[in-house]
mmCIF file with all atom_site columns, C-alpha atoms in Angstrom:
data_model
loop_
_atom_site.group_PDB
_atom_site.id
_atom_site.type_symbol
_atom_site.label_atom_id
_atom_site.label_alt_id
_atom_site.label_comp_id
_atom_site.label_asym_id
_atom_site.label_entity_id
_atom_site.label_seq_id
_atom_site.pdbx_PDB_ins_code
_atom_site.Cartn_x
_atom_site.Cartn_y
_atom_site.Cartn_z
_atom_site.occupancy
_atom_site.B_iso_or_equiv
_atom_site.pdbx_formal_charge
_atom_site.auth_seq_id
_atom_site.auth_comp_id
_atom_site.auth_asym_id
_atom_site.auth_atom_id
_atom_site.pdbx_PDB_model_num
ATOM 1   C CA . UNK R 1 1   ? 0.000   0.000   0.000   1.00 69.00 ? 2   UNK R CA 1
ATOM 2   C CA . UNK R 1 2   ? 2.863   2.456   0.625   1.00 67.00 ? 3   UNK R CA 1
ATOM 3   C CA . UNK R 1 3   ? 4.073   1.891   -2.966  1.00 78.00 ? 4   UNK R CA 1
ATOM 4   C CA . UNK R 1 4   ? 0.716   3.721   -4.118  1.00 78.00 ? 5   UNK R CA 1
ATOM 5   C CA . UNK R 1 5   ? 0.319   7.070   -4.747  1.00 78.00 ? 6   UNK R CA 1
ATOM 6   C CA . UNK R 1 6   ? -0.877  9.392   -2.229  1.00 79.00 ? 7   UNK R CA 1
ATOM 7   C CA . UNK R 1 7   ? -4.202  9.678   -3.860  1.00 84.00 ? 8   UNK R CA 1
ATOM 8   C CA . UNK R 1 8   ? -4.411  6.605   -6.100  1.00 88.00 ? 9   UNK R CA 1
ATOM 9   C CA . UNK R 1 9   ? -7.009  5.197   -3.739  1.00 90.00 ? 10  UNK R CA 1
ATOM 10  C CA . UNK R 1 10  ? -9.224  7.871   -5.193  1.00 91.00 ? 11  UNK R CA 1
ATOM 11  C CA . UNK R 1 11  ? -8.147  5.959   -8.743  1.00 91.00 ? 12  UNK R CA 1
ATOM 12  C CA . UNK R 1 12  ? -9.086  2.743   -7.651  1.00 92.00 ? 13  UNK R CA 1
ATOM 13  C CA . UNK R 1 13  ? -12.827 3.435   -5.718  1.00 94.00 ? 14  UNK R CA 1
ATOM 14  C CA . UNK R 1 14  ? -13.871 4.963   -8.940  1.00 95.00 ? 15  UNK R CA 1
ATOM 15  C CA . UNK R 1 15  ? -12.559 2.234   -11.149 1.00 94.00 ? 16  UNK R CA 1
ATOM 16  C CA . UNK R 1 16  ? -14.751 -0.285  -8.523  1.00 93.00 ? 17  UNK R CA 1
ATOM 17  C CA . UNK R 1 17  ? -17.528 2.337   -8.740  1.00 96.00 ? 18  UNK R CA 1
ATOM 18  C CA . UNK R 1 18  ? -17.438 2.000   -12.464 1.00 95.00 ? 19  UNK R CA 1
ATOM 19  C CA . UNK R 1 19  ? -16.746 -1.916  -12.713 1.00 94.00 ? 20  UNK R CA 1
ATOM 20  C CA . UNK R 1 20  ? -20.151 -2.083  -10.529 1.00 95.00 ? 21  UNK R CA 1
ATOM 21  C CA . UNK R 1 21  ? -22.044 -0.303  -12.730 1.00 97.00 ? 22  UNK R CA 1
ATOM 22  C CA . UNK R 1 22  ? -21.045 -1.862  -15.760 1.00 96.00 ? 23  UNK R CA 1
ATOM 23  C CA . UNK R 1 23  ? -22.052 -5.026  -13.926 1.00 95.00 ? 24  UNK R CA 1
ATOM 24  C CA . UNK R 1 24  ? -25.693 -4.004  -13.566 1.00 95.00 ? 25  UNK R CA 1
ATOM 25  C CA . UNK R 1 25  ? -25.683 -3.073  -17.206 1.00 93.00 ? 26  UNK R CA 1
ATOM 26  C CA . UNK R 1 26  ? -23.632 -0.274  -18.164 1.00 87.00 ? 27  UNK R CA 1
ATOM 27  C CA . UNK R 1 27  ? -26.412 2.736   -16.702 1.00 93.00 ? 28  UNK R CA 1
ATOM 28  C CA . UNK R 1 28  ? -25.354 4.143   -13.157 1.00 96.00 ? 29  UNK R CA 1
ATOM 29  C CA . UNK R 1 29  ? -23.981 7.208   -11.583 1.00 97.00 ? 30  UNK R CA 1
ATOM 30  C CA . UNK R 1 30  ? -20.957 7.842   -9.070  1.00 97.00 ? 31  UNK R CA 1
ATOM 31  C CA . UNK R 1 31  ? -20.758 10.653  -6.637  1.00 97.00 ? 32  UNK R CA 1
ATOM 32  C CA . UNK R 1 32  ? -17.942 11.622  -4.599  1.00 95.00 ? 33  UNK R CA 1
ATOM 33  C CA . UNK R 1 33  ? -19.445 13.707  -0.996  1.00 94.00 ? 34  UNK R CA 1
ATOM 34  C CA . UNK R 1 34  ? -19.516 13.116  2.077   1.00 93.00 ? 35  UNK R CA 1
ATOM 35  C CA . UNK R 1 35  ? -20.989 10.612  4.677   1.00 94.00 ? 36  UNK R CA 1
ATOM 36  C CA . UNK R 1 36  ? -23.928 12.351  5.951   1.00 91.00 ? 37  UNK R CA 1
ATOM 37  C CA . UNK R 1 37  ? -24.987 9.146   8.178   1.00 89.00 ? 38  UNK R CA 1
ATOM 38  C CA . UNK R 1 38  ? -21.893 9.328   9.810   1.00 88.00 ? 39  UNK R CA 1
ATOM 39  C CA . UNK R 1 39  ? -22.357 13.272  9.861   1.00 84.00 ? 40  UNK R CA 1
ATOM 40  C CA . UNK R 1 40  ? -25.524 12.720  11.962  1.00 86.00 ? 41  UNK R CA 1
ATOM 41  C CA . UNK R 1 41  ? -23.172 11.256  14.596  1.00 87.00 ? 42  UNK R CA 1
ATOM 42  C CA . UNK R 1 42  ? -20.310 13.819  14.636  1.00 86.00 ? 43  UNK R CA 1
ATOM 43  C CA . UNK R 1 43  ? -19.262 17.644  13.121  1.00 88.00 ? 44  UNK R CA 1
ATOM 44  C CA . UNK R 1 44  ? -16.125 15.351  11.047  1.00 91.00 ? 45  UNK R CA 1
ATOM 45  C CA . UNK R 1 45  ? -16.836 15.420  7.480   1.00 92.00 ? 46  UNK R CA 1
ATOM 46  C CA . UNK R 1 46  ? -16.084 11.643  5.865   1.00 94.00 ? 47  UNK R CA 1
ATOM 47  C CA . UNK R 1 47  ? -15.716 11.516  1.708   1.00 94.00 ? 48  UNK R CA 1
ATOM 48  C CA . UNK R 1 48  ? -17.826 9.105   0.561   1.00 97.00 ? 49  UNK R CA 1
ATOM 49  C CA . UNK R 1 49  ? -17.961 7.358   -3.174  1.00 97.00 ? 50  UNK R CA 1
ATOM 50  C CA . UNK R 1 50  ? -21.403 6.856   -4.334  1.00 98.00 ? 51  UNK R CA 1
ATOM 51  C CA . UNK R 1 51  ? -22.275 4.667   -7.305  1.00 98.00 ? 52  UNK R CA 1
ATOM 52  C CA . UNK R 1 52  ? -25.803 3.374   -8.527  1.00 98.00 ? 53  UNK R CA 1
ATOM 53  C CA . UNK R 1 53  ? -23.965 -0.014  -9.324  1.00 97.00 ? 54  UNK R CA 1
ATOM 54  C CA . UNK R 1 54  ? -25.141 -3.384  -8.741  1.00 97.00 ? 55  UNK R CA 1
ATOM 55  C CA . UNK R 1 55  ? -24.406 -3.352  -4.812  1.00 97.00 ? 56  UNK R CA 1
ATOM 56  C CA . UNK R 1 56  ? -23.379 -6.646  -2.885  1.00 96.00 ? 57  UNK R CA 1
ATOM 57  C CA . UNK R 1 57  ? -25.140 -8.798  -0.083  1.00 96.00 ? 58  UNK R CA 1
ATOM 58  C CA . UNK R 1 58  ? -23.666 -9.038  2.880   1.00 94.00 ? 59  UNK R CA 1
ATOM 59  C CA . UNK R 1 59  ? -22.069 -12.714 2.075   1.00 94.00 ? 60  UNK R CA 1
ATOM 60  C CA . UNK R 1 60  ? -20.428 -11.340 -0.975  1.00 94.00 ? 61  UNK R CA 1
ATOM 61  C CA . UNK R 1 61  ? -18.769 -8.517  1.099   1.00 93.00 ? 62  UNK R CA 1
ATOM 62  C CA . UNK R 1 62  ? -18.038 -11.097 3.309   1.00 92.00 ? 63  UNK R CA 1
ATOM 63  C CA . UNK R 1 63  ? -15.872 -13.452 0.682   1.00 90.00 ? 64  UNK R CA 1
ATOM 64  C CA . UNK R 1 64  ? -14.617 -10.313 -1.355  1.00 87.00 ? 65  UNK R CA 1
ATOM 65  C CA . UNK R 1 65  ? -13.323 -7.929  1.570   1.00 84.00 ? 66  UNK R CA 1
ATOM 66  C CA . UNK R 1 66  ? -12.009 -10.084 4.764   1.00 72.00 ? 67  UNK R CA 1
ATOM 67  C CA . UNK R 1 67  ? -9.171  -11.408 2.551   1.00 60.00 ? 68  UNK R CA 1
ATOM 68  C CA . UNK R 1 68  ? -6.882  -8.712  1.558   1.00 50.00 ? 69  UNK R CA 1
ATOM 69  C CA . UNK R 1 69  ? -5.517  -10.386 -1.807  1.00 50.00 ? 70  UNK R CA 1
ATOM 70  C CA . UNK R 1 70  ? -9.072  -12.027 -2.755  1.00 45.00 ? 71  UNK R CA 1
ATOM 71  C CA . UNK R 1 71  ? -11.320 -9.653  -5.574  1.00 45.00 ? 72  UNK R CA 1
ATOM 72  C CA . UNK R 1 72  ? -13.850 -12.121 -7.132  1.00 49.00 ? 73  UNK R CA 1
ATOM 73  C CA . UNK R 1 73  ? -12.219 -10.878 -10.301 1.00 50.00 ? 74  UNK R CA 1
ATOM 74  C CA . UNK R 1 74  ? -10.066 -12.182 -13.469 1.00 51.00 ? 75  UNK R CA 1
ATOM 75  C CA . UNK R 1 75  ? -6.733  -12.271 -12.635 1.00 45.00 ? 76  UNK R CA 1
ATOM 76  C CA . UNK R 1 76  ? -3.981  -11.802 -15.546 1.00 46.00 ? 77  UNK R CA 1
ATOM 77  C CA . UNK R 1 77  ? -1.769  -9.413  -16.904 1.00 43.00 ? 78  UNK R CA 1
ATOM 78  C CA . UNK R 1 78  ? -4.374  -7.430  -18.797 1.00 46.00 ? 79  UNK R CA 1
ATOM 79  C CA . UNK R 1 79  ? -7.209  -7.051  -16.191 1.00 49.00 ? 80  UNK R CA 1
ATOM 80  C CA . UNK R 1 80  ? -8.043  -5.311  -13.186 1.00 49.00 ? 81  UNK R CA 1
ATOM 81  C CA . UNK R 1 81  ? -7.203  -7.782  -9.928  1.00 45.00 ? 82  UNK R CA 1
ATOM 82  C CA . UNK R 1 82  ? -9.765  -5.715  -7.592  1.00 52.00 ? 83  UNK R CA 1
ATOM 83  C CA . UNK R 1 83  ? -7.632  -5.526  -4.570  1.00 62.00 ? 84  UNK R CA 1
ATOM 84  C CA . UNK R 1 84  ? -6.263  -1.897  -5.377  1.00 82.00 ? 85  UNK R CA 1
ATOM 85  C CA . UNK R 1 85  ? -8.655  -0.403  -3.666  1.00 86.00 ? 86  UNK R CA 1
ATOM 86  C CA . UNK R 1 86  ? -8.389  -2.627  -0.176  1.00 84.00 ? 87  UNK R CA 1
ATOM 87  C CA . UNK R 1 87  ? -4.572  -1.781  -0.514  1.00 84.00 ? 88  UNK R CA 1
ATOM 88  C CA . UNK R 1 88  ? -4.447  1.906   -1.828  1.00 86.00 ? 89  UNK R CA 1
ATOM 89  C CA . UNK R 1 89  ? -7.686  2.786   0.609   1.00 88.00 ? 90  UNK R CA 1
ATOM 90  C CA . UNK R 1 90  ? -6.558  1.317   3.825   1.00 88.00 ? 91  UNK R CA 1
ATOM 91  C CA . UNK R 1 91  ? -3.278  2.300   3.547   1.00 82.00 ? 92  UNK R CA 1
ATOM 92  C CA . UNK R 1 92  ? -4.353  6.023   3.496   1.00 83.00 ? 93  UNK R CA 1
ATOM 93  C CA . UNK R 1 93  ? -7.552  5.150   5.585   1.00 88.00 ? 94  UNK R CA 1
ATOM 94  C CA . UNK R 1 94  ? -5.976  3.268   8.674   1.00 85.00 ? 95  UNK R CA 1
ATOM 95  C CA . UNK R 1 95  ? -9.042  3.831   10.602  1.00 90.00 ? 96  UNK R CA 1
ATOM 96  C CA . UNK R 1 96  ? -10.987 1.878   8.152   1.00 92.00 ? 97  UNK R CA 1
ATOM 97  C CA . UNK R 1 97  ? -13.069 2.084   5.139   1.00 95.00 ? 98  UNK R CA 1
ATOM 98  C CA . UNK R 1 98  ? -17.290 1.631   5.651   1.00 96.00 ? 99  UNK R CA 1
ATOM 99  C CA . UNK R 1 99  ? -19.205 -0.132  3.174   1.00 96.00 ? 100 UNK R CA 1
ATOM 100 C CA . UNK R 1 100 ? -22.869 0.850   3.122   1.00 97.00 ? 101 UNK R CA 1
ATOM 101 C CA . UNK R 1 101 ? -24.221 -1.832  0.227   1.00 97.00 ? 102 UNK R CA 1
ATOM 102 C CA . UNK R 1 102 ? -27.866 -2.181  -1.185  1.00 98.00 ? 103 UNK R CA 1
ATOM 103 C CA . UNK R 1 103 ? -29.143 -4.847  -3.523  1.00 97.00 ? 104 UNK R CA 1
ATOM 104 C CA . UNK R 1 104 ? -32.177 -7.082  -4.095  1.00 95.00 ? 105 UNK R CA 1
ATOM 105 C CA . UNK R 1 105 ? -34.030 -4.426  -1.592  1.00 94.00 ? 106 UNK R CA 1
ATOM 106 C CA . UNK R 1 106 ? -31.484 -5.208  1.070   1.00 97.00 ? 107 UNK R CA 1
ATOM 107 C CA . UNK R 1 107 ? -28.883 -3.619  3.046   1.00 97.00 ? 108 UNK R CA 1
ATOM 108 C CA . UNK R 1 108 ? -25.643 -4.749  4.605   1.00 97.00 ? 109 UNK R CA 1
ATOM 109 C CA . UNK R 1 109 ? -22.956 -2.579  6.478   1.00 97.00 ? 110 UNK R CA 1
ATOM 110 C CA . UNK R 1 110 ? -19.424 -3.602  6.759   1.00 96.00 ? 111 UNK R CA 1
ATOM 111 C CA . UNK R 1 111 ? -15.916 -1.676  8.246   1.00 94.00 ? 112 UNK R CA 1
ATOM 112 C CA . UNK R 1 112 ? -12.792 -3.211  6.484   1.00 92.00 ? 113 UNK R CA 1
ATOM 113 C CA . UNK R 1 113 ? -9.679  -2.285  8.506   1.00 89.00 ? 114 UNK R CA 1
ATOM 114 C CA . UNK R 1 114 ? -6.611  -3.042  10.530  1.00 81.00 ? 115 UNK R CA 1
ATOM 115 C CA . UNK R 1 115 ? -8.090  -5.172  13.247  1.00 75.00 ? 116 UNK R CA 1
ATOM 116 C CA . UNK R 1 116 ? -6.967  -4.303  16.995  1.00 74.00 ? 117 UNK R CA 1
ATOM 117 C CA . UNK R 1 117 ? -7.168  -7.563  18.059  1.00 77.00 ? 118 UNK R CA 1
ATOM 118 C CA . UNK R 1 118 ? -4.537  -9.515  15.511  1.00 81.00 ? 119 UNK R CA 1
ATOM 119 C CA . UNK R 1 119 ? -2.950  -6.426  13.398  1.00 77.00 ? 120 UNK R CA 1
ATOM 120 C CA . UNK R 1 120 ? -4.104  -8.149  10.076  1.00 80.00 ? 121 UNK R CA 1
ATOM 121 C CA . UNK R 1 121 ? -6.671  -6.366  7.404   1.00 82.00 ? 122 UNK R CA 1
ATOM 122 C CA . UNK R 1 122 ? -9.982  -7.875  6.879   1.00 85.00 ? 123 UNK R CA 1
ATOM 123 C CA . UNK R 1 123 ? -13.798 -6.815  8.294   1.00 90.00 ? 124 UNK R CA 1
ATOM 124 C CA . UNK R 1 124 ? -13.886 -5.752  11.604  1.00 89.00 ? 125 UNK R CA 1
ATOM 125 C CA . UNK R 1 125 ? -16.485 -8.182  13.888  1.00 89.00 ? 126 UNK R CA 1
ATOM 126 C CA . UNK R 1 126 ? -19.430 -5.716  14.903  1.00 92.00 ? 127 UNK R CA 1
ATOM 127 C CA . UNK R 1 127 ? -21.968 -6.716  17.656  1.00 92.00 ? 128 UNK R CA 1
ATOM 128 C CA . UNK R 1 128 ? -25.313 -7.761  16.463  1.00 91.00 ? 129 UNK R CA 1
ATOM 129 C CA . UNK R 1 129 ? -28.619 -6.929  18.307  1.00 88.00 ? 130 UNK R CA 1
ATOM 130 C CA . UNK R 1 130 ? -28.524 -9.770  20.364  1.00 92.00 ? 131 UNK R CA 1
ATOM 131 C CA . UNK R 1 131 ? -24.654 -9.349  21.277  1.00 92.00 ? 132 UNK R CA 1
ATOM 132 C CA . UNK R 1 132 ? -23.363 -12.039 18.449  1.00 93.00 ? 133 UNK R CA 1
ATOM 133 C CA . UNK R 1 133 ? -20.670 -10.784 16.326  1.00 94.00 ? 134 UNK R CA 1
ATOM 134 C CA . UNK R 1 134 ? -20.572 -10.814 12.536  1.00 93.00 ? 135 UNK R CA 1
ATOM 135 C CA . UNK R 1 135 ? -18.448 -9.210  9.892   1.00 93.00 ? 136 UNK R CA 1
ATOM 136 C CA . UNK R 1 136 ? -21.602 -7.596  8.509   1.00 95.00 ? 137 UNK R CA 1
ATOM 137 C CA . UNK R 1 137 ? -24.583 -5.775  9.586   1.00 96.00 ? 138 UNK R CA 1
ATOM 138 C CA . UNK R 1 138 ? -27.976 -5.918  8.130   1.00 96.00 ? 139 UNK R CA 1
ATOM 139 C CA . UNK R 1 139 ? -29.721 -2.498  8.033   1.00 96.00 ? 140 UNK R CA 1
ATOM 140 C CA . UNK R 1 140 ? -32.337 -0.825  6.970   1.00 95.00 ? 141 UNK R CA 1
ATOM 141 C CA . UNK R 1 141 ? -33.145 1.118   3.438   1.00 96.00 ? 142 UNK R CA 1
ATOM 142 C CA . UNK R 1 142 ? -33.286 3.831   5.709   1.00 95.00 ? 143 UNK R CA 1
ATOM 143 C CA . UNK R 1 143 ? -29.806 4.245   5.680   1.00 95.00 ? 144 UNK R CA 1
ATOM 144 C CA . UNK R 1 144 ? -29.267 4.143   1.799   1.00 96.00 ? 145 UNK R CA 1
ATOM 145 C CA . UNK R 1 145 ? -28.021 7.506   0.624   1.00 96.00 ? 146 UNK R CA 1
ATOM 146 C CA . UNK R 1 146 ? -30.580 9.398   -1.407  1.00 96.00 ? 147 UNK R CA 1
ATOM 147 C CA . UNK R 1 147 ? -28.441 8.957   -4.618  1.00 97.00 ? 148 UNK R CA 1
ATOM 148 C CA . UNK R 1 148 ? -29.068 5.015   -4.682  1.00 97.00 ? 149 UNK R CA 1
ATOM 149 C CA . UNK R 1 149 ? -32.694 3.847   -5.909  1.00 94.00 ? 150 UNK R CA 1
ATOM 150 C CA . UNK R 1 150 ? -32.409 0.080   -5.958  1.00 94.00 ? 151 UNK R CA 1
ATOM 151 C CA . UNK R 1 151 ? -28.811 -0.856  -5.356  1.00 97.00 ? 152 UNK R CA 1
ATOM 152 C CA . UNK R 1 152 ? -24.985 0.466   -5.480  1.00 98.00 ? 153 UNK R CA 1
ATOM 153 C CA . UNK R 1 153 ? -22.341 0.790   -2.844  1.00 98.00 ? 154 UNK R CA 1
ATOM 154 C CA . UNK R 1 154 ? -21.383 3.958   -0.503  1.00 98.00 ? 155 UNK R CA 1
ATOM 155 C CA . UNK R 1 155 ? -17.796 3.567   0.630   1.00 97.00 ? 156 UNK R CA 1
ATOM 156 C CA . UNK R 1 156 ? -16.707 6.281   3.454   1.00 96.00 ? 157 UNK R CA 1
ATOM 157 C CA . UNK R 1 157 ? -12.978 7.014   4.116   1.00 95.00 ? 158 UNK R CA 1
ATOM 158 C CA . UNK R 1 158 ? -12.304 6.801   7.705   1.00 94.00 ? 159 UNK R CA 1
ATOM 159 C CA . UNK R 1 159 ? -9.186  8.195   7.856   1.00 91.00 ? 160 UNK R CA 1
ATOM 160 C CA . UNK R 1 160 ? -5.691  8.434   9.780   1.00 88.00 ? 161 UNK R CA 1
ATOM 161 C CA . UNK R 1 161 ? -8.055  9.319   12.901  1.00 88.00 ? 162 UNK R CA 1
ATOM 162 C CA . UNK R 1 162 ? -11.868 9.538   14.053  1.00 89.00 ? 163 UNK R CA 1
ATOM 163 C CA . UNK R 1 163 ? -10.977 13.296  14.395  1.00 91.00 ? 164 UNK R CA 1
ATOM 164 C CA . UNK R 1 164 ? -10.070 13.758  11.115  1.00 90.00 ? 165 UNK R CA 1
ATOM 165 C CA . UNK R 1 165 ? -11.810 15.725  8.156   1.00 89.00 ? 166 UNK R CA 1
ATOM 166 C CA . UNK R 1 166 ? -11.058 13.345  4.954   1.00 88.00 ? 167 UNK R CA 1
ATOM 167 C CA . UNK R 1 167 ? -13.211 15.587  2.480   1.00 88.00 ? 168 UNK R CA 1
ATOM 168 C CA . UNK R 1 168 ? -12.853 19.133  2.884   1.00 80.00 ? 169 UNK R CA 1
ATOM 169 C CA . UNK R 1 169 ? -8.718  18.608  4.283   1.00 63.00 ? 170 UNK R CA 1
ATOM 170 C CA . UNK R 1 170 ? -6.835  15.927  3.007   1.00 62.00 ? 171 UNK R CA 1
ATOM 171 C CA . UNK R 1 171 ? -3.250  15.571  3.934   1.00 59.00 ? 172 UNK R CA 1
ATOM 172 C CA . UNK R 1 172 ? -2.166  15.365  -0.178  1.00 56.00 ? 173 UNK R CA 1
ATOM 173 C CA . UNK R 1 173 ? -2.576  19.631  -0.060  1.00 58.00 ? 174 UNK R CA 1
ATOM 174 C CA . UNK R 1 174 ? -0.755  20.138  -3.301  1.00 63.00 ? 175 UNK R CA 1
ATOM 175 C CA . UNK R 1 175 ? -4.132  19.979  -5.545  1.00 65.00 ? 176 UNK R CA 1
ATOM 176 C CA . UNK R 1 176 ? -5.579  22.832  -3.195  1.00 67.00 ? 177 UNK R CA 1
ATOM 177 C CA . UNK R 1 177 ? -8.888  23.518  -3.376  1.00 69.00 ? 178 UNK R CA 1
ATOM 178 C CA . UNK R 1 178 ? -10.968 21.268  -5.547  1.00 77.00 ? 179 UNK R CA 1
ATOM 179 C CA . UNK R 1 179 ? -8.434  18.660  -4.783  1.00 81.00 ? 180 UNK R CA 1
ATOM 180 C CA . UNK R 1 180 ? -10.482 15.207  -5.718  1.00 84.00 ? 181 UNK R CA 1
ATOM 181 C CA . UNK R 1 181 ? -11.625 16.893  -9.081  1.00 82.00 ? 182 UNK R CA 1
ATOM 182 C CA . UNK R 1 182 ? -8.081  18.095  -10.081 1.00 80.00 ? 183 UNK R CA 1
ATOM 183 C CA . UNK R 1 183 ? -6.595  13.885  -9.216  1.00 82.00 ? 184 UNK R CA 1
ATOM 184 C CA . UNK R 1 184 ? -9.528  12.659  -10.860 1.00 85.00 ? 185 UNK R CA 1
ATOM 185 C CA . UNK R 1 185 ? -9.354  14.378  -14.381 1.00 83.00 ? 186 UNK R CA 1
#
């Protein structure tokens, strides 16, 4: 991860953004904001990637994110292995990286980090309702953001610390203002 570019992680959640919605059949949107569902919680503003792509379930998030080096995708010299973003992202986003997915009228929350407990990357274990522990979450369409209809994927930057602001002041100052539009094109 320290081999990528300071921003490339911005690089690599579009090219997933995109690779979902071509998946669902070419039509979709991405948006890069912020996290306003963590923004109900606390004044830190969180970038967030939106896209209207074909989402996952909470088992496929479970098989495609808690390995590191695993991507569900083709892997040879001409295609794109899908791990970039796990690498680039966490290595940039220590604190972790939320997934917020919605498909087939279902939701499924997931926080892919450096786990406390054994130092290795995968999903952290969050505490169900009834104290169990999963690497998912279930919730509720409630906490879709407004730019998804049926399904697609909202991945929030987490950051070097809870305390820090990863939309409005990134570390990688030399784009200035309008920073993520200036890496992007």
């Amino acid at each position: 991860g320290f081999q990528c570019g300071r921003l490339q992680y911005l690089r690599e959640l579009t090219q997933n953004a995109i690779e979902g919605i071509q998946e669902k059949g070419g039509k979709g949107e991405i948006f890069w904001t912020f996290d306003r569902e963590i923004l109900k919680k606390t004044t830190v503003h969180k970038l967030q990637i939106i896209d209207t792509g074909i989402g996952m379930d909470g088992e496929e998030i479970r098989r495609l994110m808690n390995g590191m080096y695993s991507s569900g995708k083709t892997q040879d010299m001409r295609a794109n292995y899908g791990i970039g973003a796990k690498v680039a992202g966490l290595s940039r986003s220590p604190e972790g990286m939320t997934y917020r997915c919605f498909k087939d009228g279902r939701g499924h929350l997931a926080e892919l980090c450096k786990r406390p407990a054994d130092g290795k990357y995968g999903l952290r274990q969050l505490e169900e309702e009834d104290g169990s522990v999963s690497p998912y979450l279930e919730i509720g369409l409630e906490h879709r953001p407004k730019q998804i209809e049926d399904s697609g994927t909202a991945v929030t930057l987490l950051g070097q610390s809870e305390n820090e602001d990863t939309f409005t002041s990134p570390p990688e100052g030399e784009y200035g203002t309008n920073w993520l539009i200036r890496y992007l094109n």
